[in-house]
mmCIF file of C-alpha atoms in Angstrom:
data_model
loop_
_atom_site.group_PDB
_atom_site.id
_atom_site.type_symbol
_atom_site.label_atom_id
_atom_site.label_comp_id
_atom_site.label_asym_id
_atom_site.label_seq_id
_atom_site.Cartn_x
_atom_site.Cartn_y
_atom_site.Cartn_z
ATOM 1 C CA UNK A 211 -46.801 89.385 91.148
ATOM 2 C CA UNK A 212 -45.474 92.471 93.259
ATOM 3 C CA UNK A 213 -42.476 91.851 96.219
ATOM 4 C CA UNK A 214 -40.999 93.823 98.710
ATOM 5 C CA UNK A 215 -37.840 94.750 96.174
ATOM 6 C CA UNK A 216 -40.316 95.325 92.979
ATOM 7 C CA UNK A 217 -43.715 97.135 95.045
ATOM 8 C CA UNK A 218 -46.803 96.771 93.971
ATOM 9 C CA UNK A 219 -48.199 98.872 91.124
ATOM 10 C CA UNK A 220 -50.806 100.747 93.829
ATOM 11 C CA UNK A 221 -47.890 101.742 95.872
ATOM 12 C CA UNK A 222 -46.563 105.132 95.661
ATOM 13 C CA UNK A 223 -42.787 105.351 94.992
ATOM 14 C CA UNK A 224 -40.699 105.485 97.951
ATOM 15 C CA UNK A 225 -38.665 109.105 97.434
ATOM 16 C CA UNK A 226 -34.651 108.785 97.895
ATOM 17 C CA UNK A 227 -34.552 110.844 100.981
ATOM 18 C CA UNK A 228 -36.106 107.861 103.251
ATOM 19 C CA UNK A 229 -34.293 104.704 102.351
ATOM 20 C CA UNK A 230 -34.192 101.890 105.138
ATOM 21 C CA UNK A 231 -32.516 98.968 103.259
ATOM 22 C CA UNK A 232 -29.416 98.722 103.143
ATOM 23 C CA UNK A 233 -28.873 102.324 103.727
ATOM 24 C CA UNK A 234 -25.165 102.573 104.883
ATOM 25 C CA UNK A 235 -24.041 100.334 102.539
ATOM 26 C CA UNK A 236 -22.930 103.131 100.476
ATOM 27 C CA UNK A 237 -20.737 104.807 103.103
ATOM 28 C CA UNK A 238 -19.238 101.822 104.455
ATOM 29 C CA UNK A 239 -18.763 99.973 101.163
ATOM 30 C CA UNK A 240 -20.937 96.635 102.640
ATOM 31 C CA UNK A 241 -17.776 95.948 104.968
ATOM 32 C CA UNK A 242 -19.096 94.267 108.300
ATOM 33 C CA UNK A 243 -15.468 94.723 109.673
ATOM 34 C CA UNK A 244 -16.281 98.136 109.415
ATOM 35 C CA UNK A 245 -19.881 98.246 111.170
ATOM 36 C CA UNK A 246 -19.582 95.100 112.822
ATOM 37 C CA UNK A 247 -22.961 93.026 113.134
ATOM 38 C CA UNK A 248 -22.428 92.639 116.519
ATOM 39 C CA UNK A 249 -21.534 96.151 118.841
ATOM 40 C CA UNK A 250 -21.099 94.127 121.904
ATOM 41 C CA UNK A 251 -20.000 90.770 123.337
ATOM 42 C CA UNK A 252 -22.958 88.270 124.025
ATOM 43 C CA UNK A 253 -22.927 84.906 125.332
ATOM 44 C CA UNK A 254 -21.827 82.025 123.010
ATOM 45 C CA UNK A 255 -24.599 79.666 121.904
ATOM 46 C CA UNK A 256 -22.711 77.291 120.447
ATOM 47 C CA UNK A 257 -24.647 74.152 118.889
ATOM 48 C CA UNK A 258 -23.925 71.171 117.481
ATOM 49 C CA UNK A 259 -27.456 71.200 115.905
ATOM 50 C CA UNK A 260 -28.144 71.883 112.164
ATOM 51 C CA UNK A 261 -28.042 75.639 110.969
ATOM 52 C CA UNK A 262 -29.110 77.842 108.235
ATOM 53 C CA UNK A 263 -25.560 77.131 107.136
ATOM 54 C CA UNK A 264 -26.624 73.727 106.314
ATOM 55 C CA UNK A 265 -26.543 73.159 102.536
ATOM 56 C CA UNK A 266 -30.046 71.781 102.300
ATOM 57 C CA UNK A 267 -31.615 74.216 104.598
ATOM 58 C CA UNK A 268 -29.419 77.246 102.751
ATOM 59 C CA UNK A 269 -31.070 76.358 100.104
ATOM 60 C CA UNK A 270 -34.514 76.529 101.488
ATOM 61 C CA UNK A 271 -33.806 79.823 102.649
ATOM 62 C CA UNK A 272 -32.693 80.570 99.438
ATOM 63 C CA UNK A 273 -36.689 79.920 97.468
ATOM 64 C CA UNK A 274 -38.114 81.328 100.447
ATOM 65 C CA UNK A 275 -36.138 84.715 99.857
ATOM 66 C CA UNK A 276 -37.229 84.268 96.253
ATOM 67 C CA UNK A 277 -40.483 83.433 96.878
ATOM 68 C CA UNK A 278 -41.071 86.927 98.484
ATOM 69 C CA UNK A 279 -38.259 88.745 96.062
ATOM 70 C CA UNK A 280 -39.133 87.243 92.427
ATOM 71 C CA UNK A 281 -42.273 85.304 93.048
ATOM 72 C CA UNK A 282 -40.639 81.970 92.058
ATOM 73 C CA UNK A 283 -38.628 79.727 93.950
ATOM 74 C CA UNK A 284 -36.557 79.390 91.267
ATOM 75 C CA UNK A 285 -33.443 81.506 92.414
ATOM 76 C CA UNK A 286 -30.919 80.476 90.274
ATOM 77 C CA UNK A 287 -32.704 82.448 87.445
ATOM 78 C CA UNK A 288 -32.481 85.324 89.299
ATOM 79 C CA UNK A 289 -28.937 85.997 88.282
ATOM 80 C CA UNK A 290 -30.065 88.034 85.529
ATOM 81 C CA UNK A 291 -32.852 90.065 87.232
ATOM 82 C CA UNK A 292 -32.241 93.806 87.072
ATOM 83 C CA UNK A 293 -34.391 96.778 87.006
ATOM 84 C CA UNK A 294 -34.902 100.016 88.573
ATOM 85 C CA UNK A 295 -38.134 99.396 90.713
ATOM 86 C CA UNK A 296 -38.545 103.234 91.248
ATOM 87 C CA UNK A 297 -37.739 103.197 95.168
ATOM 88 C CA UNK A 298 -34.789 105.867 95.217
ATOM 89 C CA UNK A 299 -31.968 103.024 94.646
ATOM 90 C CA UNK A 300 -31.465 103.015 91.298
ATOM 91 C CA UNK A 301 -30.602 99.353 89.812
ATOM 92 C CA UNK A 302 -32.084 96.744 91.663
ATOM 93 C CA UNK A 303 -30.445 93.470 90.713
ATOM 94 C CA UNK A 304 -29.065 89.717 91.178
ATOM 95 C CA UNK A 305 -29.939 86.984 93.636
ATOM 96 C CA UNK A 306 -30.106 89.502 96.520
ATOM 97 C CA UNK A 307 -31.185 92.685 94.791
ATOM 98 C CA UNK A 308 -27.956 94.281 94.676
ATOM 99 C CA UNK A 309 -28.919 98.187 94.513
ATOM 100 C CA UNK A 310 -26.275 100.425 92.238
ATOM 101 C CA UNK A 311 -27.388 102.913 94.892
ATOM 102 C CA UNK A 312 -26.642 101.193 98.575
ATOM 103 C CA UNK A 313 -22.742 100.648 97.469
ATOM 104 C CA UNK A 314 -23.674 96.583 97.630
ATOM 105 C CA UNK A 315 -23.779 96.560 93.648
ATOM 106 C CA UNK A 316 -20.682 98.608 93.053
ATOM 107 C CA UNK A 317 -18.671 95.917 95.311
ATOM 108 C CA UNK A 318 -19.899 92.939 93.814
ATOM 109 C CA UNK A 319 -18.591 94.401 90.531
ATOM 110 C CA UNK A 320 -15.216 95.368 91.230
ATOM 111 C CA UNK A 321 -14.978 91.480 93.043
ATOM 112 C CA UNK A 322 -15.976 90.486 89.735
ATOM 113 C CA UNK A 323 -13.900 92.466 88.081
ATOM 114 C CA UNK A 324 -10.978 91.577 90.860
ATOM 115 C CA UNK A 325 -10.994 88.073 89.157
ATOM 116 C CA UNK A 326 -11.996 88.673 86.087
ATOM 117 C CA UNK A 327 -10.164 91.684 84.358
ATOM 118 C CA UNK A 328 -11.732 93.181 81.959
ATOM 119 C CA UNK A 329 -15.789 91.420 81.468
ATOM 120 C CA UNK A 330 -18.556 93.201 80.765
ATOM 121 C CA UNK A 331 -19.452 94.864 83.109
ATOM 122 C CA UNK A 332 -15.730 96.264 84.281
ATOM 123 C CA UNK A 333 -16.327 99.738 81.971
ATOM 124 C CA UNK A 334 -19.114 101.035 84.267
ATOM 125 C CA UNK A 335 -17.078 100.753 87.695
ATOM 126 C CA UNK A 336 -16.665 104.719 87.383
ATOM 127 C CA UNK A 337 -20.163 105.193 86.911
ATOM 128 C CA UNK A 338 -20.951 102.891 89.758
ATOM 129 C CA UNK A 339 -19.017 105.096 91.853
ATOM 130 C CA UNK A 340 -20.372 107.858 90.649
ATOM 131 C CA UNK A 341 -24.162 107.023 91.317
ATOM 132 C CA UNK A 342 -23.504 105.436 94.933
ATOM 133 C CA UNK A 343 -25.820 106.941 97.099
ATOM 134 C CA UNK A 344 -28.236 108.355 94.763
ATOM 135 C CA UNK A 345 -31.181 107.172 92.021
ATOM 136 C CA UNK A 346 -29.001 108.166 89.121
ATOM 137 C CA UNK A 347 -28.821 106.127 85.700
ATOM 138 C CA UNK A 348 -25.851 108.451 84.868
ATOM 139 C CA UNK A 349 -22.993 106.551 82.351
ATOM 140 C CA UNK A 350 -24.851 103.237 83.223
ATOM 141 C CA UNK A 351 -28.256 103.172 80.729
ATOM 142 C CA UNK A 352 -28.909 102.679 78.265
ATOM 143 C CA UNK A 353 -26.563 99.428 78.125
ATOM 144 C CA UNK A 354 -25.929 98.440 81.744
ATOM 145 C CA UNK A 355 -29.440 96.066 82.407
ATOM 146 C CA UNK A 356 -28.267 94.188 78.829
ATOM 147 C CA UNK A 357 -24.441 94.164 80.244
ATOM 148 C CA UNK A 358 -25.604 92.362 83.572
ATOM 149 C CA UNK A 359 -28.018 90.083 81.732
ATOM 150 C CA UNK A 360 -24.935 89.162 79.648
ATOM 151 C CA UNK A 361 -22.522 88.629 82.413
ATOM 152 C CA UNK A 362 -24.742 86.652 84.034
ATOM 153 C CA UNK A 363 -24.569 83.983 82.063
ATOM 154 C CA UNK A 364 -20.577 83.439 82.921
ATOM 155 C CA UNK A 365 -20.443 81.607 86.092
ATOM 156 C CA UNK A 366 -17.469 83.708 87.162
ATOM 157 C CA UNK A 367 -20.450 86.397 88.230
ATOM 158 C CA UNK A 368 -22.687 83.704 89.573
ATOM 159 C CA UNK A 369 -19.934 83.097 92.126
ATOM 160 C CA UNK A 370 -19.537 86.872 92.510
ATOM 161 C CA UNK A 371 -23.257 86.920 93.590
ATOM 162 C CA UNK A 372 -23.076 83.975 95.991
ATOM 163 C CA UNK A 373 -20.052 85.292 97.378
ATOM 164 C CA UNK A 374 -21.032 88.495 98.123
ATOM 165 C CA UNK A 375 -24.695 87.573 98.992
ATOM 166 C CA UNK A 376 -22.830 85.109 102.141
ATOM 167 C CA UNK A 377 -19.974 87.575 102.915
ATOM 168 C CA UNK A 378 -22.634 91.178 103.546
ATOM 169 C CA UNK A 379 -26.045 88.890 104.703
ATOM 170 C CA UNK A 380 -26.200 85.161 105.172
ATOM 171 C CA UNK A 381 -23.040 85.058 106.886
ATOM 172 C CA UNK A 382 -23.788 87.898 109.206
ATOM 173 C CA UNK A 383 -27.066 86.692 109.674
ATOM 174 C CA UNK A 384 -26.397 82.791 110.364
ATOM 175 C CA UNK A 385 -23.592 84.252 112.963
ATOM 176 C CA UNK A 386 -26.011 86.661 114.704
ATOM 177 C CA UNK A 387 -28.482 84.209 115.286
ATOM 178 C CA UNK A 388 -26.494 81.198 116.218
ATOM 179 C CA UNK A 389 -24.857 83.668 119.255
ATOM 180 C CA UNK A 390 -28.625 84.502 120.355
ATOM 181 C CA UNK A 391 -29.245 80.729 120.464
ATOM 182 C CA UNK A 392 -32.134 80.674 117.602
ATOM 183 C CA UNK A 393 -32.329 77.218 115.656
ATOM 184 C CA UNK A 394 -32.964 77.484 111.420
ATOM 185 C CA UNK A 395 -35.856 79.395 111.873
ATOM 186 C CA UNK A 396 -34.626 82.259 113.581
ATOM 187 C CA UNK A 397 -31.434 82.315 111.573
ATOM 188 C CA UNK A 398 -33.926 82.843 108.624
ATOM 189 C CA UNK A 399 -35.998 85.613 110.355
ATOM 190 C CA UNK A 400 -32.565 87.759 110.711
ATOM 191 C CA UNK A 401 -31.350 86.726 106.858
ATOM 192 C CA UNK A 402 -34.452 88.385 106.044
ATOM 193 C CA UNK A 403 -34.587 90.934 107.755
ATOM 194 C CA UNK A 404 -30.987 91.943 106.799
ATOM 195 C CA UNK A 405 -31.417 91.404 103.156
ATOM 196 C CA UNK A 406 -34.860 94.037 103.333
ATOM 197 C CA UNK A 407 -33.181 96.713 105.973
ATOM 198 C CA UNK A 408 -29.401 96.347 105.546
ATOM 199 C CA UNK A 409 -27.521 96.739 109.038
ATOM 200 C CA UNK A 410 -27.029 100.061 109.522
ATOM 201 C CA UNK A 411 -27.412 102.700 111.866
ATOM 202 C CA UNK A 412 -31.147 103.754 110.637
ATOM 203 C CA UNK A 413 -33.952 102.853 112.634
ATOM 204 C CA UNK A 414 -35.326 100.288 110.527
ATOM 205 C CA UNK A 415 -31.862 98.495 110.103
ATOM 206 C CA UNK A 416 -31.170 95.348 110.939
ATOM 207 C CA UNK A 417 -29.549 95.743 114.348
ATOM 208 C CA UNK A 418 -32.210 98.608 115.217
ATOM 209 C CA UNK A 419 -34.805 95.932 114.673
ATOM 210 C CA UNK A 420 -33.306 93.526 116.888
ATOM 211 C CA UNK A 421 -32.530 95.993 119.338
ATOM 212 C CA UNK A 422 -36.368 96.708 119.498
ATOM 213 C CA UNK A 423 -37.172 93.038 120.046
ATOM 214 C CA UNK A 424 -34.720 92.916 122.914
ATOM 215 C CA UNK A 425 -36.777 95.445 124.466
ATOM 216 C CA UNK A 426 -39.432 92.881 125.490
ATOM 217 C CA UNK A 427 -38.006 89.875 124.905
ATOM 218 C CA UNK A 428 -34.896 87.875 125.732
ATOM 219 C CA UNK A 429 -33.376 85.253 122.941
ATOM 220 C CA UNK A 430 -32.545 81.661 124.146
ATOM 221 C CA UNK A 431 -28.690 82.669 124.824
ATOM 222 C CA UNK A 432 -30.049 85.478 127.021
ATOM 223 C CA UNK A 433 -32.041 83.106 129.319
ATOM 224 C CA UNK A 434 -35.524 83.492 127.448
ATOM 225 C CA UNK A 435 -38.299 81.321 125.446
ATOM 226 C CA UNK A 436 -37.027 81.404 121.899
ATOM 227 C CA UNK A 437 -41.148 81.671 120.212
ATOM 228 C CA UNK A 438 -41.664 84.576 122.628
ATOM 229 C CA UNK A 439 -38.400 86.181 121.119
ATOM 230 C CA UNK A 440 -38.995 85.503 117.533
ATOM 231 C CA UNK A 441 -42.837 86.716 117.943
ATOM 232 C CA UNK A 442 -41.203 90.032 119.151
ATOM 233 C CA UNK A 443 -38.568 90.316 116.676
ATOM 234 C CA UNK A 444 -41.081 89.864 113.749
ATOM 235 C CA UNK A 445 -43.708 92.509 115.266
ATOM 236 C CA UNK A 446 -39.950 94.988 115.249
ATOM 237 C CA UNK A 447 -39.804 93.632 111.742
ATOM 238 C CA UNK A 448 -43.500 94.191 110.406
ATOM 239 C CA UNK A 449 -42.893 97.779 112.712
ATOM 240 C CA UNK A 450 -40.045 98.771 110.316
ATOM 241 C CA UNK A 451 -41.323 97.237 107.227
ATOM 242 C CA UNK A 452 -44.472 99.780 107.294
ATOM 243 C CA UNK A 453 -41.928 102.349 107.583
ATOM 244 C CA UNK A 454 -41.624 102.839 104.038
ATOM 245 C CA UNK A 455 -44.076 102.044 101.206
ATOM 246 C CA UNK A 456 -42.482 99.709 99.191
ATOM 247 C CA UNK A 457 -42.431 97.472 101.922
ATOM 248 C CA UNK A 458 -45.600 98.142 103.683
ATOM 249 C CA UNK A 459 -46.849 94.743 102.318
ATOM 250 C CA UNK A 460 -45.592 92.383 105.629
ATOM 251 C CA UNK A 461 -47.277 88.863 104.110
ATOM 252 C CA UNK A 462 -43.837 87.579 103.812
ATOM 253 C CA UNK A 463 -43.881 88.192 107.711
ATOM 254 C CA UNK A 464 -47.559 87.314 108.376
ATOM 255 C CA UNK A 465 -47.828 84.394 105.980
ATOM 256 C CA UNK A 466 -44.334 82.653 105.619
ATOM 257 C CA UNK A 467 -42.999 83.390 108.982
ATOM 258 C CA UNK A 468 -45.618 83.623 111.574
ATOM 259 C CA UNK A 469 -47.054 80.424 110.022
ATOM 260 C CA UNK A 470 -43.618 78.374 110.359
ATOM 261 C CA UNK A 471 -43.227 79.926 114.152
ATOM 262 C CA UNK A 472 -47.141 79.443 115.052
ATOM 263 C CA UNK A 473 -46.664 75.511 113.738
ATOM 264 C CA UNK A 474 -43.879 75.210 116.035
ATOM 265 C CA UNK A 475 -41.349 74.143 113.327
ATOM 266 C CA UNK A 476 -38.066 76.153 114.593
ATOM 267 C CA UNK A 477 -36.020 73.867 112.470
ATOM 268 C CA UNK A 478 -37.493 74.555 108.790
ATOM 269 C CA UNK A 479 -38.358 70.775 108.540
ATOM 270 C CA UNK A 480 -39.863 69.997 105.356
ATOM 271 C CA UNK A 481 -42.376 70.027 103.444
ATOM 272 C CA UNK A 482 -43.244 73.815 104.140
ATOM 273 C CA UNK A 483 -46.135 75.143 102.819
ATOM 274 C CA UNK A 484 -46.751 79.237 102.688
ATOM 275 C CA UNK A 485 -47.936 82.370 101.051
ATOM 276 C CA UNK A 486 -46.169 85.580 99.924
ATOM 277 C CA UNK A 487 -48.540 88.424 98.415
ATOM 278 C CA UNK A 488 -51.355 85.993 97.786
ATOM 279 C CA UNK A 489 -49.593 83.624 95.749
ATOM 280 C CA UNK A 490 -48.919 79.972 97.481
ATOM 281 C CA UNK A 491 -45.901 78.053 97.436
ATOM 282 C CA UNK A 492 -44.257 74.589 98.806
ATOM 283 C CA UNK A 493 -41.467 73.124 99.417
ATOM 284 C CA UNK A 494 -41.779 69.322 99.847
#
């Protein structure tokens, strides 16, 4: 079943010249400190409610990622997922779809290769440098997708993947919405959104999404109703999404999210039912 990361066989390829996700990546090596999430001071909406950060509602985040990424909810087998989905990126891979084009791949290889000298996948950090930015299957095919499927199985890169998936999006994410005042659900909608668009400067970036919800809306920590602000930040989101053609398909929007926010349930509370592309899923 086609996702936004592997598009559907009608869809045209997206060229390399228009990326939106994750496009910046590349020139600011996925460093936040660099292009901080947040360009200016906002009110504090500190909580003592439960987060995304919880462990049980990370991990519902987590399938419903997967759900719209790998069509399972399974996403612990998704360590080993890699292809090139023909969308101008190159490798597509991991949890999170690390791209060997966006910059986000070549980091979470030289982490793993930081503590872990010498596996697998440590001989193709050249290439990865090399092909940053662009398409390019230079010095990394024929053997690369059979090197990551390999290294995958050594929890030393499963930890790699985590670590890197929290340090670039969930982190970032959690953080952006807890300091707009949004409860699990809205933490979610920003998660992903930033693991589609990336947060950089490009229109249909992260921030450049929310900054196009704040045009008609205010978030809870800004003094405003916190359905209102989520409707408006996933129109900006289904806006940016039909930006580009592998991710014209907004059901991951229209049937996930919209249904949690229309049922009222702002705190992921279980069971969740919900479709992605057609296909239903639940989480009891």
């Amino acid at each position: 079943m086609a996702h936004p990361f592997r598009e559907p066989a009608t869809s045209a390829p997206t060229t390399p010249t228009a990326p939106s996700r994750r496009t910046l990546l590349a020139l600011l090596g996925a460093s936040l400190a660099a292009a901080p999430l947040l360009r200016a001071p906002l009110a504090s909406a500190a909580t003592t409610a439960v987060g995304l950060d919880d462990p049980a509602k990370k991990e519902i985040a987590m399938k419903l990622v997967s759900s719209a990424e790998n069509s399972s909810l399974d996403w612990k087998a998704q360590y080993k997922y890699i292809e090139d989905i023909g969308d101008g990126r190159g490798y597509t891979a991991g949890i999170i779809g690390f791209c060997s084009g966006t910059g986000d791949m070549l980091d979470l290889v030289q982490l793993y290769t930081d503590r872990k000298p010498g596996n697998v996948l440590a001989k193709y950090l050249p290439a990865l440098r090399r092909v940053n930015g662009t398409d390019s299957h230079s010095g990394l095919a024929p053997d690369f997708s059979k090197d990551w499927r390999t290294a995958a199985q050594d929890t030393a890169f499963q930890q790699a993947q985590n670590d890197e998936r929290d340090r670039v999006y969930f982190n970032p994410a959690v953080q952006q919405g807890k300091t707009d005042g949004l409860r699990v659900l809205g933490q979610f909608t920003y998660y992903d959104a930033i693991v589609m668009h990336g947060d950089g400067d490009d229109s249909t970036s992260f921030r450049n999404i929310r900054a196009r919800a704040l045009r008609t809306a205010k978030p809870p920590a800004q003094g405003g109703n916190e359905t209102t602000y989520l409707n408006a930040f996933l129109d900006a989101r289904v806006w940016a999404m039909r930006q580009e053609e592998a991710h014209s398909d907004t059901s991951r929007v229209d049937t996930e999210q919209r249904v949690f926010l229309r049922n009222g349930n702002l705190d992921l509370t279980t069971p969740l039912s919900w479709k992605v592309y057609g296909d239903s899923y639940k989480i009891s």
